[in-house]
mmCIF file of C-alpha atoms in Angstrom:
data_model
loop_
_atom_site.group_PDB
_atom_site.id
_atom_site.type_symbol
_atom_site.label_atom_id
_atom_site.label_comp_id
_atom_site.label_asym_id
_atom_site.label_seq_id
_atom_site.Cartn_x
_atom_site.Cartn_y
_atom_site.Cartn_z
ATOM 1 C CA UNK A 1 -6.886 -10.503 45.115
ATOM 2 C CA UNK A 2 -9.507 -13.286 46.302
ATOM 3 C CA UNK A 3 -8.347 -15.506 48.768
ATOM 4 C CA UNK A 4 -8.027 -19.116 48.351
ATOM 5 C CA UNK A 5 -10.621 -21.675 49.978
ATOM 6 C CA UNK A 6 -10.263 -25.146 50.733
ATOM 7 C CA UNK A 7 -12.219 -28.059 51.981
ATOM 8 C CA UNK A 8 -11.284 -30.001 54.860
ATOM 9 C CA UNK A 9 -10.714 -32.992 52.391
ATOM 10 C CA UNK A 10 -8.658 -31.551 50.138
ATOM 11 C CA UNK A 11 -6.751 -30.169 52.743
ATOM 12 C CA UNK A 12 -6.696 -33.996 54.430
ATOM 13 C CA UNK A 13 -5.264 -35.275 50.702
ATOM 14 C CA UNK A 14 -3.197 -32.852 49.248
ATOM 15 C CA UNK A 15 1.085 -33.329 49.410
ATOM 16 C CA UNK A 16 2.202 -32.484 52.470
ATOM 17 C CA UNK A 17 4.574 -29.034 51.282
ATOM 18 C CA UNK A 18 1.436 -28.068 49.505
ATOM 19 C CA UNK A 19 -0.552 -28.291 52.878
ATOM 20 C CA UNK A 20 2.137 -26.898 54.698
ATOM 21 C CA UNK A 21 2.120 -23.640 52.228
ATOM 22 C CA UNK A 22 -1.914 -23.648 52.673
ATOM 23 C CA UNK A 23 -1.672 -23.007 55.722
ATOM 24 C CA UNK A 24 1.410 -20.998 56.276
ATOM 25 C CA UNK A 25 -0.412 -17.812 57.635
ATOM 26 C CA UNK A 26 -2.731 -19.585 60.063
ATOM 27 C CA UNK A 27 -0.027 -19.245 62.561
ATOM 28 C CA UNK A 28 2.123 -16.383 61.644
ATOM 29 C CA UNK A 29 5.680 -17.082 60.161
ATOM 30 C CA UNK A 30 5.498 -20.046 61.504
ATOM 31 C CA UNK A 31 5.636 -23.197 59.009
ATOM 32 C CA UNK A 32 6.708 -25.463 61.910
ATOM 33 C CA UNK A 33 3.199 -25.914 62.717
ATOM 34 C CA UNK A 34 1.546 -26.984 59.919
ATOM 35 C CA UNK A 35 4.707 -29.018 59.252
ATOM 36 C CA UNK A 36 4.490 -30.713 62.019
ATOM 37 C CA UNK A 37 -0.239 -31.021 61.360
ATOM 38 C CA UNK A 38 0.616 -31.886 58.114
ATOM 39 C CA UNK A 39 1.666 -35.608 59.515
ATOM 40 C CA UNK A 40 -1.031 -36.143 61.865
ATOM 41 C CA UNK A 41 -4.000 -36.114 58.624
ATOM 42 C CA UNK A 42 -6.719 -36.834 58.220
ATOM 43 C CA UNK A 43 -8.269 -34.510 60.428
ATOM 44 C CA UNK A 44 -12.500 -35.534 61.044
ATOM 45 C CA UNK A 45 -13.574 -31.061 60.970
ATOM 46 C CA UNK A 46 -12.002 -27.809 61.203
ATOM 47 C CA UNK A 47 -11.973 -28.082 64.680
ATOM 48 C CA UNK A 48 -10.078 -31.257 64.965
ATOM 49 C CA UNK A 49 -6.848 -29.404 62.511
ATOM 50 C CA UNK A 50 -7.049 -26.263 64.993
ATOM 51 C CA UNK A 51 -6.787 -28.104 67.958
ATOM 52 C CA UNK A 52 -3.950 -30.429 66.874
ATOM 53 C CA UNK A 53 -2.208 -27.149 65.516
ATOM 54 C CA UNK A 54 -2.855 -25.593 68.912
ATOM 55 C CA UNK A 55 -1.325 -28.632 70.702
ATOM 56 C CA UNK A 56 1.405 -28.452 68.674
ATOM 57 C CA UNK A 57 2.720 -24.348 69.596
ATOM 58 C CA UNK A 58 1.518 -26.031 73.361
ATOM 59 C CA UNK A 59 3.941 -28.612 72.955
ATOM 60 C CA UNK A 60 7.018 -26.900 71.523
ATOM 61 C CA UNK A 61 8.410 -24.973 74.932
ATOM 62 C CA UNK A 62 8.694 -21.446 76.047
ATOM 63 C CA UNK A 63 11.364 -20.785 73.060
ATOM 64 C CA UNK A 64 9.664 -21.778 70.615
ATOM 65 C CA UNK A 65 6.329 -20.154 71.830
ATOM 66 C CA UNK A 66 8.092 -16.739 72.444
ATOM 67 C CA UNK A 67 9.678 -16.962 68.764
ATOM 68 C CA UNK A 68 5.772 -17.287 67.334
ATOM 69 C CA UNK A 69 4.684 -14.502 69.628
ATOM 70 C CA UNK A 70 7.418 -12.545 68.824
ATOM 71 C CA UNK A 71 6.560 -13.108 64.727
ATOM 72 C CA UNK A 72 3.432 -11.531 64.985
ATOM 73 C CA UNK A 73 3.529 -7.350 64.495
ATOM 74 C CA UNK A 74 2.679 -4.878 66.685
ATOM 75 C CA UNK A 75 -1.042 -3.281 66.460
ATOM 76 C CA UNK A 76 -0.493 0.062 64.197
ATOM 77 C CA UNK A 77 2.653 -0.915 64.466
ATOM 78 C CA UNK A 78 6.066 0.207 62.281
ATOM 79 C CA UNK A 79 4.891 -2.789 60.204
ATOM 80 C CA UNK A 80 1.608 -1.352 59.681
ATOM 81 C CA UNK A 81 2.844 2.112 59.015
ATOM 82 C CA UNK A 82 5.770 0.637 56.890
ATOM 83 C CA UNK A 83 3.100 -1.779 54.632
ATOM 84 C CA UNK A 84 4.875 -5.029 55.732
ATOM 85 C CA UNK A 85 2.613 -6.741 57.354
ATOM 86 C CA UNK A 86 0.885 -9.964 56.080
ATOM 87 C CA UNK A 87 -1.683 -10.295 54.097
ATOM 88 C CA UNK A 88 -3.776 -11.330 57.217
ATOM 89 C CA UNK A 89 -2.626 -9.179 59.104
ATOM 90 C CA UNK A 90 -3.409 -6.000 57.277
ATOM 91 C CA UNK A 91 -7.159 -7.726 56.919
ATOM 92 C CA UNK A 92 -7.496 -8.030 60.469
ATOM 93 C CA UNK A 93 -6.245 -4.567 61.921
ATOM 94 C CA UNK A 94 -8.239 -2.903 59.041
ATOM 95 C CA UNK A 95 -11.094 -5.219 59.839
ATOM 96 C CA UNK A 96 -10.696 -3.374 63.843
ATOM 97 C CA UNK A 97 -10.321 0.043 62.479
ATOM 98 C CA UNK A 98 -6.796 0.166 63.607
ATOM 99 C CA UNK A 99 -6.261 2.112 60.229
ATOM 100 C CA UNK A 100 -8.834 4.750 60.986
ATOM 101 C CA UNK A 101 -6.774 6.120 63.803
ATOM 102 C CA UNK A 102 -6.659 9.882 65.139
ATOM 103 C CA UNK A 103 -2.985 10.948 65.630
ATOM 104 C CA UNK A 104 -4.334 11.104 69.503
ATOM 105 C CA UNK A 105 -5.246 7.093 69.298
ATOM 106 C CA UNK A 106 -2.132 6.270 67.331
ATOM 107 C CA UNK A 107 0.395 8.134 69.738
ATOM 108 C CA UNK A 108 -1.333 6.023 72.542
ATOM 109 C CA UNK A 109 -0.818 2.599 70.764
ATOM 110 C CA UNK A 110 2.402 3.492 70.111
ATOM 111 C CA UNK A 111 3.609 4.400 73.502
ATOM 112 C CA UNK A 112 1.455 1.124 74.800
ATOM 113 C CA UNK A 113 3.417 -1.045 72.352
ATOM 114 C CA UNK A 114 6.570 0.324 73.792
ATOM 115 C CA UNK A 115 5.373 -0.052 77.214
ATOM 116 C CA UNK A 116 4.063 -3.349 76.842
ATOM 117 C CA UNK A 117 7.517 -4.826 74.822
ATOM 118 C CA UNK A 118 9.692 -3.043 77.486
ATOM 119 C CA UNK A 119 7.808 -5.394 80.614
ATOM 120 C CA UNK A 120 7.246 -8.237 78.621
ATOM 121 C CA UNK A 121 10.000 -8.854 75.843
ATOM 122 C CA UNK A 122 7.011 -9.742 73.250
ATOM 123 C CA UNK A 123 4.585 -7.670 71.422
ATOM 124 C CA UNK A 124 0.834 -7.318 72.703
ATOM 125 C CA UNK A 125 -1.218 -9.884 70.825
ATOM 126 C CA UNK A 126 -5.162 -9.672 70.260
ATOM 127 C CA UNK A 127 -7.392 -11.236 68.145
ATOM 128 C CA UNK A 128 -8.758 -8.246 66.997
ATOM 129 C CA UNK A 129 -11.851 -9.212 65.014
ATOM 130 C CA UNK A 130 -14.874 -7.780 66.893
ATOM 131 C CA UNK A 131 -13.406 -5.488 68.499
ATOM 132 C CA UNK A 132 -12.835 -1.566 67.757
ATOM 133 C CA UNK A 133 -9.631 0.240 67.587
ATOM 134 C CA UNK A 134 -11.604 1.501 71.491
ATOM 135 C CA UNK A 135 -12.172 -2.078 72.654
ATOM 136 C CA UNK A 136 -8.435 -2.780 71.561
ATOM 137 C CA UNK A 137 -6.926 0.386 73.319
ATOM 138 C CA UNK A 138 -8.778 -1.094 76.566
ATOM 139 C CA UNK A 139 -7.644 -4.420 76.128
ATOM 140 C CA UNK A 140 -4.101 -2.752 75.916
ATOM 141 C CA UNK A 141 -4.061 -0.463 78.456
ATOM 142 C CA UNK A 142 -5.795 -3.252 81.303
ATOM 143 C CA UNK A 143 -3.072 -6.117 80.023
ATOM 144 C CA UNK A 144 -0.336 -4.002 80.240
ATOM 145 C CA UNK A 145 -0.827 -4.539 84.092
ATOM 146 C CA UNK A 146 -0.577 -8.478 83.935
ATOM 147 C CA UNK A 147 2.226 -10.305 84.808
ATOM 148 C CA UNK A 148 4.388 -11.792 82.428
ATOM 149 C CA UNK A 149 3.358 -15.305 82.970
ATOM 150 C CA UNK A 150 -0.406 -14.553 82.378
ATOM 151 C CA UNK A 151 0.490 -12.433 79.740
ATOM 152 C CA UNK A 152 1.957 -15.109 78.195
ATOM 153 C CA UNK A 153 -0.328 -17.451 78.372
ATOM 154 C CA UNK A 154 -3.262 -14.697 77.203
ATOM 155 C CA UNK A 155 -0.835 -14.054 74.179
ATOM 156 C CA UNK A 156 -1.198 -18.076 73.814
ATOM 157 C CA UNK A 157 -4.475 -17.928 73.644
ATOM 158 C CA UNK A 158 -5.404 -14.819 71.488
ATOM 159 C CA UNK A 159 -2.665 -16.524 68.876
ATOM 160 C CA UNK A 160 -5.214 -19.512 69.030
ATOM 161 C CA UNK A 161 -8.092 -17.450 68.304
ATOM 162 C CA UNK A 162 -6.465 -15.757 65.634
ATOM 163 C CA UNK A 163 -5.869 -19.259 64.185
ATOM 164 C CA UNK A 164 -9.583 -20.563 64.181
ATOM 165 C CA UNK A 165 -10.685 -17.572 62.359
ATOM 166 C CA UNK A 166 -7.914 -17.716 59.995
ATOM 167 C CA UNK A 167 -8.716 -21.605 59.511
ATOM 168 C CA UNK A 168 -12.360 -20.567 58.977
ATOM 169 C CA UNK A 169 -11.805 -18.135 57.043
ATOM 170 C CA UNK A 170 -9.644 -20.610 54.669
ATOM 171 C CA UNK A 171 -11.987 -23.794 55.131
ATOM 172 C CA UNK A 172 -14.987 -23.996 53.686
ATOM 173 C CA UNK A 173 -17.763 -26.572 54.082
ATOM 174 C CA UNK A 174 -17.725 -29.503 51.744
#
């Protein structure tokens, strides 16, 4: 199935619940946010409706944060093995190679998913585009070391990045 595109203007005039269903997978399970975009429109560019959706998840508080981190899935994950994971999702792990695994790599993302839940209470985000399933077993096995304050914030960040592609990847030029 094709995925949807939008211009920043429609986006800008349409209903709010439609907007808000637009752009429910930008930030994963997570309608709050564009709930809460949806009333700051017009937006001037793409960059304008990340940053306001960024400030947003900035300006909701650790519980809130932690309960978007915690709805994003694992990387070859039980999700991924189970076929529940979004639409995006699934995109973006495939997109990394994450489904051309050995059992070898797979074992090791496993046990560093485990590792990295049981020190941190969240699962290990990445914004996995350009990256291979190598460059995202690194990523894993440096951040595991973190503490969980800059992991937090890194997890922050990467669920930013994950948004702007997602936007981009929704958004195209009028």
């Amino acid at each position: 199935m094709k995925a949807m595109h939008y211009t920043l203007d429609q986006l800008n005039t349409m209903p709010a619940d439609t907007f808000v269903t637009v752009l429910a997978g930008i930030f994963e399970h997570s309608p709050w946010v564009p709930e809460r975009a949806a009333q700051q429109r017009p937006f001037k560019d793409i960059d304008a409706l990340h940053r306001a959706m960024s400030q947003i998840v900035e300006e909701a508080g650790e519980d809130r944060q932690l309960a978007l981190i915690n709805a994003h899935p694992e990387l070859a994950g039980k999700a991924a093995v189970r076929g529940e994971l979004t639409a995006e999702s699934t995109r973006e792990q495939s997109g990394a190679g994450l489904n051309l695994c050995t059992q070898e790599e797979f074992d090791r993302l496993q046990s560093l998913n485990a590792q990295y839940r049981e020190k941190f209470g969240f699962p290990f985000i990445l914004a996995v585009r350009g990256y291979d399933r190598h460059g995202i077993i690194a990523n894993f096995e440096a951040r595991v070391n973190h503490d969980r304050a800059e992991e937090l914030r890194t997890s922050l960040d990467q669920i930013y990045r994950i948004a702007g592609f997602r936007l981009n990847d929704l958004i195209q030029a009028a």
